[in-house]
PDB file of C-alpha atoms in Angstrom:
ATOM      1  CA  MET A 417       8.259 -12.240 -15.825  1.00  0.00           C
ATOM      2  CA  SER A 418       4.960 -10.566 -16.806  1.00  0.00           C
ATOM      3  CA  VAL A 419       4.076  -6.959 -16.062  1.00  0.00           C
ATOM      4  CA  GLN A 420       1.542  -6.279 -13.285  1.00  0.00           C
ATOM      5  CA  LEU A 421       1.349  -2.482 -13.602  1.00  0.00           C
ATOM      6  CA  ARG A 422       2.285  -0.138 -16.410  1.00  0.00           C
ATOM      7  CA  PHE A 423       2.247   3.640 -16.002  1.00  0.00           C
ATOM      8  CA  ARG A 424       2.015   5.662 -19.209  1.00  0.00           C
ATOM      9  CA  ASP A 425       2.606   9.409 -18.852  1.00  0.00           C
ATOM     10  CA  LEU A 426       0.611   9.244 -15.606  1.00  0.00           C
ATOM     11  CA  THR A 427      -0.350  12.593 -14.092  1.00  0.00           C
ATOM     12  CA  LEU A 428      -2.364  12.742 -10.867  1.00  0.00           C
ATOM     13  CA  GLY A 429      -3.818  15.551  -8.797  1.00  0.00           C
ATOM     14  CA  TYR A 430      -6.703  16.929  -6.787  1.00  0.00           C
ATOM     15  CA  GLU A 431      -8.884  19.644  -8.328  1.00  0.00           C
ATOM     16  CA  ARG A 432      -6.087  19.976 -10.873  1.00  0.00           C
ATOM     17  CA  HIS A 433      -3.443  20.697  -8.261  1.00  0.00           C
ATOM     18  CA  PRO A 434      -0.325  18.713  -9.154  1.00  0.00           C
ATOM     19  CA  ALA A 435       0.622  15.585  -7.244  1.00  0.00           C
ATOM     20  CA  VAL A 436       2.384  13.168  -9.629  1.00  0.00           C
ATOM     21  CA  HIS A 437       3.678  14.240 -13.025  1.00  0.00           C
ATOM     22  CA  HIS A 438       4.330  12.190 -16.180  1.00  0.00           C
ATOM     23  CA  LEU A 439       5.214   8.888 -14.523  1.00  0.00           C
ATOM     24  CA  ASP A 440       6.290   6.136 -16.904  1.00  0.00           C
ATOM     25  CA  GLY A 441       7.388   2.641 -15.948  1.00  0.00           C
ATOM     26  CA  VAL A 442       6.401  -0.914 -15.131  1.00  0.00           C
ATOM     27  CA  VAL A 443       6.033  -3.020 -11.999  1.00  0.00           C
ATOM     28  CA  GLU A 444       6.612  -6.700 -12.659  1.00  0.00           C
ATOM     29  CA  GLU A 445       4.307  -9.348 -11.294  1.00  0.00           C
ATOM     30  CA  GLY A 446       5.621 -10.591  -7.947  1.00  0.00           C
ATOM     31  CA  ALA A 447       7.685  -7.442  -7.294  1.00  0.00           C
ATOM     32  CA  LEU A 448       8.411  -6.189  -3.785  1.00  0.00           C
ATOM     33  CA  LEU A 449       8.658  -2.436  -4.332  1.00  0.00           C
ATOM     34  CA  ALA A 450       9.146   0.400  -1.851  1.00  0.00           C
ATOM     35  CA  VAL A 451       7.800   3.835  -2.786  1.00  0.00           C
ATOM     36  CA  CYS A 452       9.878   6.519  -1.080  1.00  0.00           C
ATOM     37  CA  GLY A 453      10.259  10.272  -1.222  1.00  0.00           C
ATOM     38  CA  PRO A 454       9.892  13.501   0.747  1.00  0.00           C
ATOM     39  CA  ASN A 455       6.628  14.608   2.332  1.00  0.00           C
ATOM     40  CA  GLY A 456       4.148  15.703  -0.314  1.00  0.00           C
ATOM     41  CA  ALA A 457       5.947  13.729  -3.018  1.00  0.00           C
ATOM     42  CA  GLY A 458       2.761  12.072  -4.296  1.00  0.00           C
ATOM     43  CA  LYS A 459       3.338   8.625  -2.772  1.00  0.00           C
ATOM     44  CA  SER A 460      -0.118   8.197  -1.208  1.00  0.00           C
ATOM     45  CA  THR A 461      -1.727   9.750  -4.267  1.00  0.00           C
ATOM     46  CA  LEU A 462      -0.073   7.118  -6.440  1.00  0.00           C
ATOM     47  CA  MET A 463      -1.374   4.313  -4.202  1.00  0.00           C
ATOM     48  CA  LYS A 464      -4.922   5.676  -4.376  1.00  0.00           C
ATOM     49  CA  ALA A 465      -4.712   5.848  -8.154  1.00  0.00           C
ATOM     50  CA  ILE A 466      -3.431   2.282  -8.442  1.00  0.00           C
ATOM     51  CA  SER A 467      -6.273   1.073  -6.214  1.00  0.00           C
ATOM     52  CA  GLY A 468      -8.781   2.812  -8.460  1.00  0.00           C
ATOM     53  CA  ALA A 469      -9.870   5.381  -5.866  1.00  0.00           C
ATOM     54  CA  LEU A 470      -8.443   8.302  -7.873  1.00  0.00           C
ATOM     55  CA  ARG A 471      -8.732   8.866 -11.605  1.00  0.00           C
ATOM     56  CA  PRO A 472      -5.723  10.174 -13.548  1.00  0.00           C
ATOM     57  CA  LEU A 473      -5.725  13.731 -14.823  1.00  0.00           C
ATOM     58  CA  HIS A 474      -3.689  12.509 -17.781  1.00  0.00           C
ATOM     59  CA  GLY A 475      -2.145   9.252 -18.928  1.00  0.00           C
ATOM     60  CA  SER A 476      -3.096   5.817 -17.706  1.00  0.00           C
ATOM     61  CA  ILE A 477      -2.482   2.863 -15.403  1.00  0.00           C
ATOM     62  CA  ASP A 478      -2.621  -0.560 -17.033  1.00  0.00           C
ATOM     63  CA  ARG A 479      -3.269  -3.237 -14.400  1.00  0.00           C
ATOM     64  CA  ALA A 480      -2.852  -6.121 -16.851  1.00  0.00           C
ATOM     65  CA  GLY A 481      -6.524  -7.030 -16.654  1.00  0.00           C
ATOM     66  CA  LEU A 482      -6.462  -7.418 -12.867  1.00  0.00           C
ATOM     67  CA  ASP A 483      -9.935  -7.428 -11.344  1.00  0.00           C
ATOM     68  CA  PRO A 484     -10.383  -4.586  -8.793  1.00  0.00           C
ATOM     69  CA  ARG A 485     -11.333  -7.230  -6.246  1.00  0.00           C
ATOM     70  CA  ASP A 486      -7.827  -8.651  -6.587  1.00  0.00           C
ATOM     71  CA  ILE A 487      -6.311  -5.421  -5.264  1.00  0.00           C
ATOM     72  CA  ALA A 488      -5.918  -5.020  -1.496  1.00  0.00           C
ATOM     73  CA  TYR A 489      -5.263  -1.465  -0.275  1.00  0.00           C
ATOM     74  CA  LEU A 490      -4.217  -0.529   3.264  1.00  0.00           C
ATOM     75  CA  PRO A 491      -4.395   3.262   3.705  1.00  0.00           C
ATOM     76  CA  GLN A 492      -2.506   5.258   6.303  1.00  0.00           C
ATOM     77  CA  SER A 493      -3.616   4.610   9.877  1.00  0.00           C
ATOM     78  CA  ALA A 494      -4.885   8.196  10.176  1.00  0.00           C
ATOM     79  CA  GLU A 495      -7.535   7.391   7.567  1.00  0.00           C
ATOM     80  CA  ILE A 496      -9.019   4.506   9.599  1.00  0.00           C
ATOM     81  CA  ASP A 497     -12.051   5.437  11.698  1.00  0.00           C
ATOM     82  CA  ARG A 498     -11.239   3.881  15.054  1.00  0.00           C
ATOM     83  CA  SER A 499     -14.563   5.030  16.521  1.00  0.00           C
ATOM     84  CA  PHE A 500     -16.572   2.717  14.270  1.00  0.00           C
ATOM     85  CA  PRO A 501     -18.392   0.213  16.526  1.00  0.00           C
ATOM     86  CA  ILE A 502     -16.891  -3.045  15.303  1.00  0.00           C
ATOM     87  CA  HIS A 503     -14.909  -5.824  16.964  1.00  0.00           C
ATOM     88  CA  VAL A 504     -11.646  -7.370  15.832  1.00  0.00           C
ATOM     89  CA  TYR A 505     -13.307 -10.543  14.559  1.00  0.00           C
ATOM     90  CA  ASP A 506     -15.773  -8.680  12.356  1.00  0.00           C
ATOM     91  CA  MET A 507     -13.120  -6.270  11.091  1.00  0.00           C
ATOM     92  CA  VAL A 508     -10.954  -9.193   9.990  1.00  0.00           C
ATOM     93  CA  ALA A 509     -13.974 -11.002   8.491  1.00  0.00           C
ATOM     94  CA  MET A 510     -14.495  -8.048   6.147  1.00  0.00           C
ATOM     95  CA  GLY A 511     -11.559  -9.450   4.185  1.00  0.00           C
ATOM     96  CA  LEU A 512     -13.937 -12.118   2.849  1.00  0.00           C
ATOM     97  CA  TRP A 513     -16.123  -9.616   1.009  1.00  0.00           C
ATOM     98  CA  ARG A 514     -14.446 -10.405  -2.329  1.00  0.00           C
ATOM     99  CA  ARG A 515     -15.809 -13.954  -2.231  1.00  0.00           C
ATOM    100  CA  ALA A 516     -18.994 -13.647  -0.176  1.00  0.00           C
ATOM    101  CA  GLY A 517     -20.089 -10.065  -0.851  1.00  0.00           C
ATOM    102  CA  LEU A 518     -20.629  -7.482   1.857  1.00  0.00           C
ATOM    103  CA  PHE A 519     -23.763  -9.221   3.110  1.00  0.00           C
ATOM    104  CA  GLY A 520     -22.787 -12.815   2.416  1.00  0.00           C
ATOM    105  CA  GLY A 521     -22.989 -15.442   5.100  1.00  0.00           C
ATOM    106  CA  ILE A 522     -19.953 -16.872   6.906  1.00  0.00           C
ATOM    107  CA  GLY A 523     -19.785 -20.654   6.996  1.00  0.00           C
ATOM    108  CA  ARG A 524     -17.689 -23.073   9.005  1.00  0.00           C
ATOM    109  CA  ALA A 525     -14.780 -22.982   6.550  1.00  0.00           C
ATOM    110  CA  ASP A 526     -14.844 -19.178   6.573  1.00  0.00           C
ATOM    111  CA  ARG A 527     -14.770 -19.082  10.367  1.00  0.00           C
ATOM    112  CA  ALA A 528     -11.736 -21.344  10.292  1.00  0.00           C
ATOM    113  CA  ARG A 529      -9.986 -19.010   7.856  1.00  0.00           C
ATOM    114  CA  ILE A 530     -10.789 -15.987  10.021  1.00  0.00           C
ATOM    115  CA  GLY A 531      -9.345 -17.774  13.044  1.00  0.00           C
ATOM    116  CA  GLU A 532      -6.217 -18.660  11.111  1.00  0.00           C
ATOM    117  CA  ALA A 533      -5.723 -15.062   9.981  1.00  0.00           C
ATOM    118  CA  ILE A 534      -6.143 -13.755  13.518  1.00  0.00           C
ATOM    119  CA  ALA A 535      -3.657 -16.332  14.786  1.00  0.00           C
ATOM    120  CA  ALA A 536      -1.197 -15.459  12.000  1.00  0.00           C
ATOM    121  CA  VAL A 537      -0.945 -11.878  13.296  1.00  0.00           C
ATOM    122  CA  GLY A 538      -0.778 -12.878  16.959  1.00  0.00           C
ATOM    123  CA  LEU A 539      -4.202 -11.617  18.071  1.00  0.00           C
ATOM    124  CA  GLU A 540      -5.726 -14.760  19.576  1.00  0.00           C
ATOM    125  CA  GLY A 541      -7.967 -13.703  22.465  1.00  0.00           C
ATOM    126  CA  PHE A 542      -8.658 -10.271  20.952  1.00  0.00           C
ATOM    127  CA  GLU A 543     -11.561 -11.365  18.757  1.00  0.00           C
ATOM    128  CA  ASN A 544     -14.221  -9.578  20.835  1.00  0.00           C
ATOM    129  CA  ARG A 545     -12.238  -6.394  21.470  1.00  0.00           C
ATOM    130  CA  PRO A 546     -13.728  -3.197  19.981  1.00  0.00           C
ATOM    131  CA  ILE A 547     -11.202  -1.736  17.565  1.00  0.00           C
ATOM    132  CA  GLY A 548     -11.367   1.563  19.447  1.00  0.00           C
ATOM    133  CA  THR A 549      -9.665  -0.095  22.437  1.00  0.00           C
ATOM    134  CA  LEU A 550      -6.690  -1.435  20.475  1.00  0.00           C
ATOM    135  CA  SER A 551      -3.179  -0.039  20.542  1.00  0.00           C
ATOM    136  CA  GLY A 552      -1.706   1.173  17.266  1.00  0.00           C
ATOM    137  CA  GLY A 553       0.209  -2.064  16.825  1.00  0.00           C
ATOM    138  CA  GLN A 554      -2.820  -4.230  17.582  1.00  0.00           C
ATOM    139  CA  MET A 555      -4.915  -2.271  15.110  1.00  0.00           C
ATOM    140  CA  GLN A 556      -2.304  -2.717  12.402  1.00  0.00           C
ATOM    141  CA  ARG A 557      -2.184  -6.463  13.107  1.00  0.00           C
ATOM    142  CA  THR A 558      -5.980  -6.523  12.697  1.00  0.00           C
ATOM    143  CA  LEU A 559      -5.750  -4.796   9.344  1.00  0.00           C
ATOM    144  CA  PHE A 560      -3.015  -7.166   8.150  1.00  0.00           C
ATOM    145  CA  ALA A 561      -5.233 -10.118   9.138  1.00  0.00           C
ATOM    146  CA  ARG A 562      -7.972  -8.629   6.963  1.00  0.00           C
ATOM    147  CA  LEU A 563      -5.484  -8.356   4.106  1.00  0.00           C
ATOM    148  CA  LEU A 564      -4.619 -12.029   4.530  1.00  0.00           C
ATOM    149  CA  LEU A 565      -8.259 -12.975   3.982  1.00  0.00           C
ATOM    150  CA  GLN A 566      -8.537 -10.785   0.887  1.00  0.00           C
ATOM    151  CA  ASP A 567      -6.092 -13.146  -0.840  1.00  0.00           C
ATOM    152  CA  ALA A 568      -5.255 -10.419  -3.377  1.00  0.00           C
ATOM    153  CA  ARG A 569      -2.698 -10.579  -6.168  1.00  0.00           C
ATOM    154  CA  LEU A 570      -1.734  -6.907  -5.753  1.00  0.00           C
ATOM    155  CA  ILE A 571      -1.213  -5.493  -2.249  1.00  0.00           C
ATOM    156  CA  LEU A 572      -0.796  -1.755  -1.586  1.00  0.00           C
ATOM    157  CA  LEU A 573       0.486  -0.644   1.824  1.00  0.00           C
ATOM    158  CA  ASP A 574       0.607   3.068   2.706  1.00  0.00           C
ATOM    159  CA  GLU A 575       3.052   3.632   5.587  1.00  0.00           C
ATOM    160  CA  PRO A 576       2.225   0.263   7.174  1.00  0.00           C
ATOM    161  CA  PHE A 577       4.953   0.359   9.845  1.00  0.00           C
ATOM    162  CA  THR A 578       4.657   3.916  11.180  1.00  0.00           C
ATOM    163  CA  ALA A 579       4.924   4.195  14.987  1.00  0.00           C
ATOM    164  CA  LEU A 580       4.996   0.419  15.539  1.00  0.00           C
ATOM    165  CA  ASP A 581       7.028  -1.378  18.178  1.00  0.00           C
ATOM    166  CA  ALA A 582       9.902  -3.543  16.982  1.00  0.00           C
ATOM    167  CA  LYS A 583       8.085  -6.863  17.601  1.00  0.00           C
ATOM    168  CA  THR A 584       4.974  -5.837  15.671  1.00  0.00           C
ATOM    169  CA  MET A 585       7.068  -4.491  12.791  1.00  0.00           C
ATOM    170  CA  SER A 586       9.049  -7.729  12.635  1.00  0.00           C
ATOM    171  CA  ASP A 587       5.892  -9.861  12.638  1.00  0.00           C
ATOM    172  CA  LEU A 588       4.242  -7.799   9.906  1.00  0.00           C
ATOM    173  CA  LEU A 589       7.410  -7.805   7.801  1.00  0.00           C
ATOM    174  CA  ASP A 590       7.245 -11.602   7.989  1.00  0.00           C
ATOM    175  CA  LEU A 591       3.811 -11.404   6.358  1.00  0.00           C
ATOM    176  CA  VAL A 592       5.146  -9.103   3.632  1.00  0.00           C
ATOM    177  CA  ARG A 593       7.924 -11.607   2.924  1.00  0.00           C
ATOM    178  CA  ARG A 594       5.307 -14.381   2.863  1.00  0.00           C
ATOM    179  CA  TRP A 595       3.305 -12.502   0.211  1.00  0.00           C
ATOM    180  CA  HIS A 596       6.463 -11.921  -1.787  1.00  0.00           C
ATOM    181  CA  GLY A 597       7.291 -15.620  -1.565  1.00  0.00           C
ATOM    182  CA  GLU A 598       3.815 -16.386  -2.912  1.00  0.00           C
ATOM    183  CA  LYS A 599       4.615 -14.229  -5.976  1.00  0.00           C
ATOM    184  CA  ARG A 600       2.103 -11.552  -5.052  1.00  0.00           C
ATOM    185  CA  THR A 601       2.943  -7.989  -6.069  1.00  0.00           C
ATOM    186  CA  VAL A 602       3.533  -5.736  -3.054  1.00  0.00           C
ATOM    187  CA  LEU A 603       4.008  -1.951  -3.090  1.00  0.00           C
ATOM    188  CA  ALA A 604       4.672  -0.138   0.186  1.00  0.00           C
ATOM    189  CA  VAL A 605       5.061   3.553   0.954  1.00  0.00           C
ATOM    190  CA  LEU A 606       7.938   3.815   3.424  1.00  0.00           C
ATOM    191  CA  HIS A 607      10.082   6.504   5.052  1.00  0.00           C
ATOM    192  CA  ASP A 608      12.671   4.369   6.867  1.00  0.00           C
ATOM    193  CA  PHE A 609      15.490   3.971   4.343  1.00  0.00           C
ATOM    194  CA  ASP A 610      17.320   1.417   6.503  1.00  0.00           C
ATOM    195  CA  LEU A 611      14.207  -0.762   6.542  1.00  0.00           C
ATOM    196  CA  VAL A 612      13.834  -0.363   2.783  1.00  0.00           C
ATOM    197  CA  ARG A 613      17.456  -1.322   2.138  1.00  0.00           C
ATOM    198  CA  ALA A 614      17.132  -4.387   4.363  1.00  0.00           C
ATOM    199  CA  HIS A 615      13.828  -5.780   3.076  1.00  0.00           C
ATOM    200  CA  PHE A 616      12.774  -4.262  -0.281  1.00  0.00           C
ATOM    201  CA  PRO A 617      14.839  -5.167  -3.365  1.00  0.00           C
ATOM    202  CA  GLN A 618      13.236  -2.516  -5.619  1.00  0.00           C
ATOM    203  CA  THR A 619      12.506   1.160  -4.930  1.00  0.00           C
ATOM    204  CA  LEU A 620      10.699   3.987  -6.677  1.00  0.00           C
ATOM    205  CA  LEU A 621      12.054   7.307  -5.396  1.00  0.00           C
ATOM    206  CA  LEU A 622       9.345   9.857  -6.057  1.00  0.00           C
ATOM    207  CA  ALA A 623       9.275  13.649  -5.778  1.00  0.00           C
ATOM    208  CA  ARG A 624       6.141  14.390  -7.802  1.00  0.00           C
ATOM    209  CA  SER A 625       8.156  12.928 -10.680  1.00  0.00           C
ATOM    210  CA  ALA A 626      10.259   9.778 -10.652  1.00  0.00           C
ATOM    211  CA  VAL A 627      13.766  10.596  -9.421  1.00  0.00           C
ATOM    212  CA  ALA A 628      15.045   7.014  -9.581  1.00  0.00           C
ATOM    213  CA  TRP A 629      13.490   3.580 -10.054  1.00  0.00           C
ATOM    214  CA  GLY A 630      15.278   0.263  -9.835  1.00  0.00           C
ATOM    215  CA  PRO A 631      17.416  -1.770  -7.426  1.00  0.00           C
ATOM    216  CA  THR A 632      17.161  -0.199  -3.992  1.00  0.00           C
ATOM    217  CA  ALA A 633      20.891   0.402  -3.496  1.00  0.00           C
ATOM    218  CA  GLU A 634      20.973   2.415  -6.719  1.00  0.00           C
ATOM    219  CA  ALA A 635      17.668   4.226  -6.274  1.00  0.00           C
ATOM    220  CA  LEU A 636      18.579   5.380  -2.753  1.00  0.00           C
ATOM    221  CA  ALA A 637      22.066   6.541  -3.663  1.00  0.00           C
ATOM    222  CA  PRO A 638      22.986   9.811  -1.871  1.00  0.00           C
ATOM    223  CA  GLU A 639      22.862  11.868  -5.048  1.00  0.00           C
ATOM    224  CA  ASN A 640      19.325  10.671  -5.772  1.00  0.00           C
ATOM    225  CA  LEU A 641      18.153  11.422  -2.231  1.00  0.00           C
ATOM    226  CA  LEU A 642      19.577  14.928  -2.487  1.00  0.00           C
ATOM    227  CA  LYS A 643      17.882  15.440  -5.854  1.00  0.00           C
ATOM    228  CA  ALA A 644      14.547  14.229  -4.435  1.00  0.00           C
ATOM    229  CA  ARG A 645      14.798  16.615  -1.490  1.00  0.00           C
ATOM    230  CA  ARG A 646      15.584  19.560  -3.750  1.00  0.00           C
ATOM    231  CA  MET A 647      12.773  18.677  -6.138  1.00  0.00           C
ATOM    232  CA  GLY A 648      10.336  18.415  -3.241  1.00  0.00           C
ATOM    233  CA  GLU A 649      11.337  21.832  -1.940  1.00  0.00           C
ATOM    234  CA  ALA A 650      10.962  23.387  -5.393  1.00  0.00           C
ATOM    235  CA  TRP A 651       7.358  22.380  -6.091  1.00  0.00           C
ATOM    236  CA  ASP A 652       4.700  25.085  -6.162  1.00  0.00           C
ATOM    237  CA  GLU A 653       1.544  23.732  -4.506  1.00  0.00           C
ATOM    238  CA  THR A 654      -0.619  26.227  -6.424  1.00  0.00           C
ATOM    239  CA  ALA A 655       0.724  25.315  -9.861  1.00  0.00           C
ATOM    240  CA  GLN A 656      -1.438  23.629 -12.478  1.00  0.00           C
ATOM    241  CA  PRO A 657      -0.349  20.272 -13.923  1.00  0.00           C
ATOM    242  CA  CYS A 658       1.957  20.764 -16.844  1.00  0.00           C
ATOM    243  CA  GLU A 659       0.706  19.802 -20.261  1.00  0.00           C
ATOM    244  CA  ALA A 660       1.708  16.493 -21.813  1.00  0.00           C
ATOM    245  CA  ALA A 661       4.478  16.681 -24.343  1.00  0.00           C
ATOM    246  CA  ALA A 662       3.321  16.570 -27.935  1.00  0.00           C
TER     247      ALA A 662
END
């Protein structure tokens, strides 16, 4: 199987404060990978860097020639402006920007696709609801419908199931499995280890550096979880990124 992502001595940070240090490894095309670790481990930072929103301080990310438009990124719910005056239908329709452009017209076929995406996440009848009136679960369904329309080869999900009811989580996990079945590459930042063990065959356990990376049962072994917790507690937030080895 071909490689979708390759990290070479990747170091990430903000204003030179450390976040991820010297990450090396590959993500195969079609992988279903959970990214786990303690708070402040660099998980969201890694997702932003993969999406292209954050430039490395050192090292590189090779996306195997993937066009940025073929990357779909769902940030944490706290980063979504729920006060923006837009309805569910238009929020979902934004997933078509890759093909039509931000100001492109929406034809009959596009309207059919939007309707199908809304139906796929169980939001029929919510098309004219302002997003500010939605529950957390309804908002997440809206965002997943937008992802469906993006039709991306690489999908990045940052804590996509936080504070969701069991039915919504189950429905959205079905979509993740659908993407995996379509050989798309899916990376998801997750905190629920039971959920990871049940649904994600591969895991990167991160604590600013990679603690373990491989089959989930091995990566989430008790000794690795303990090591990740200790590494997370040991980091100095004011430290500068360490220099690359010669």
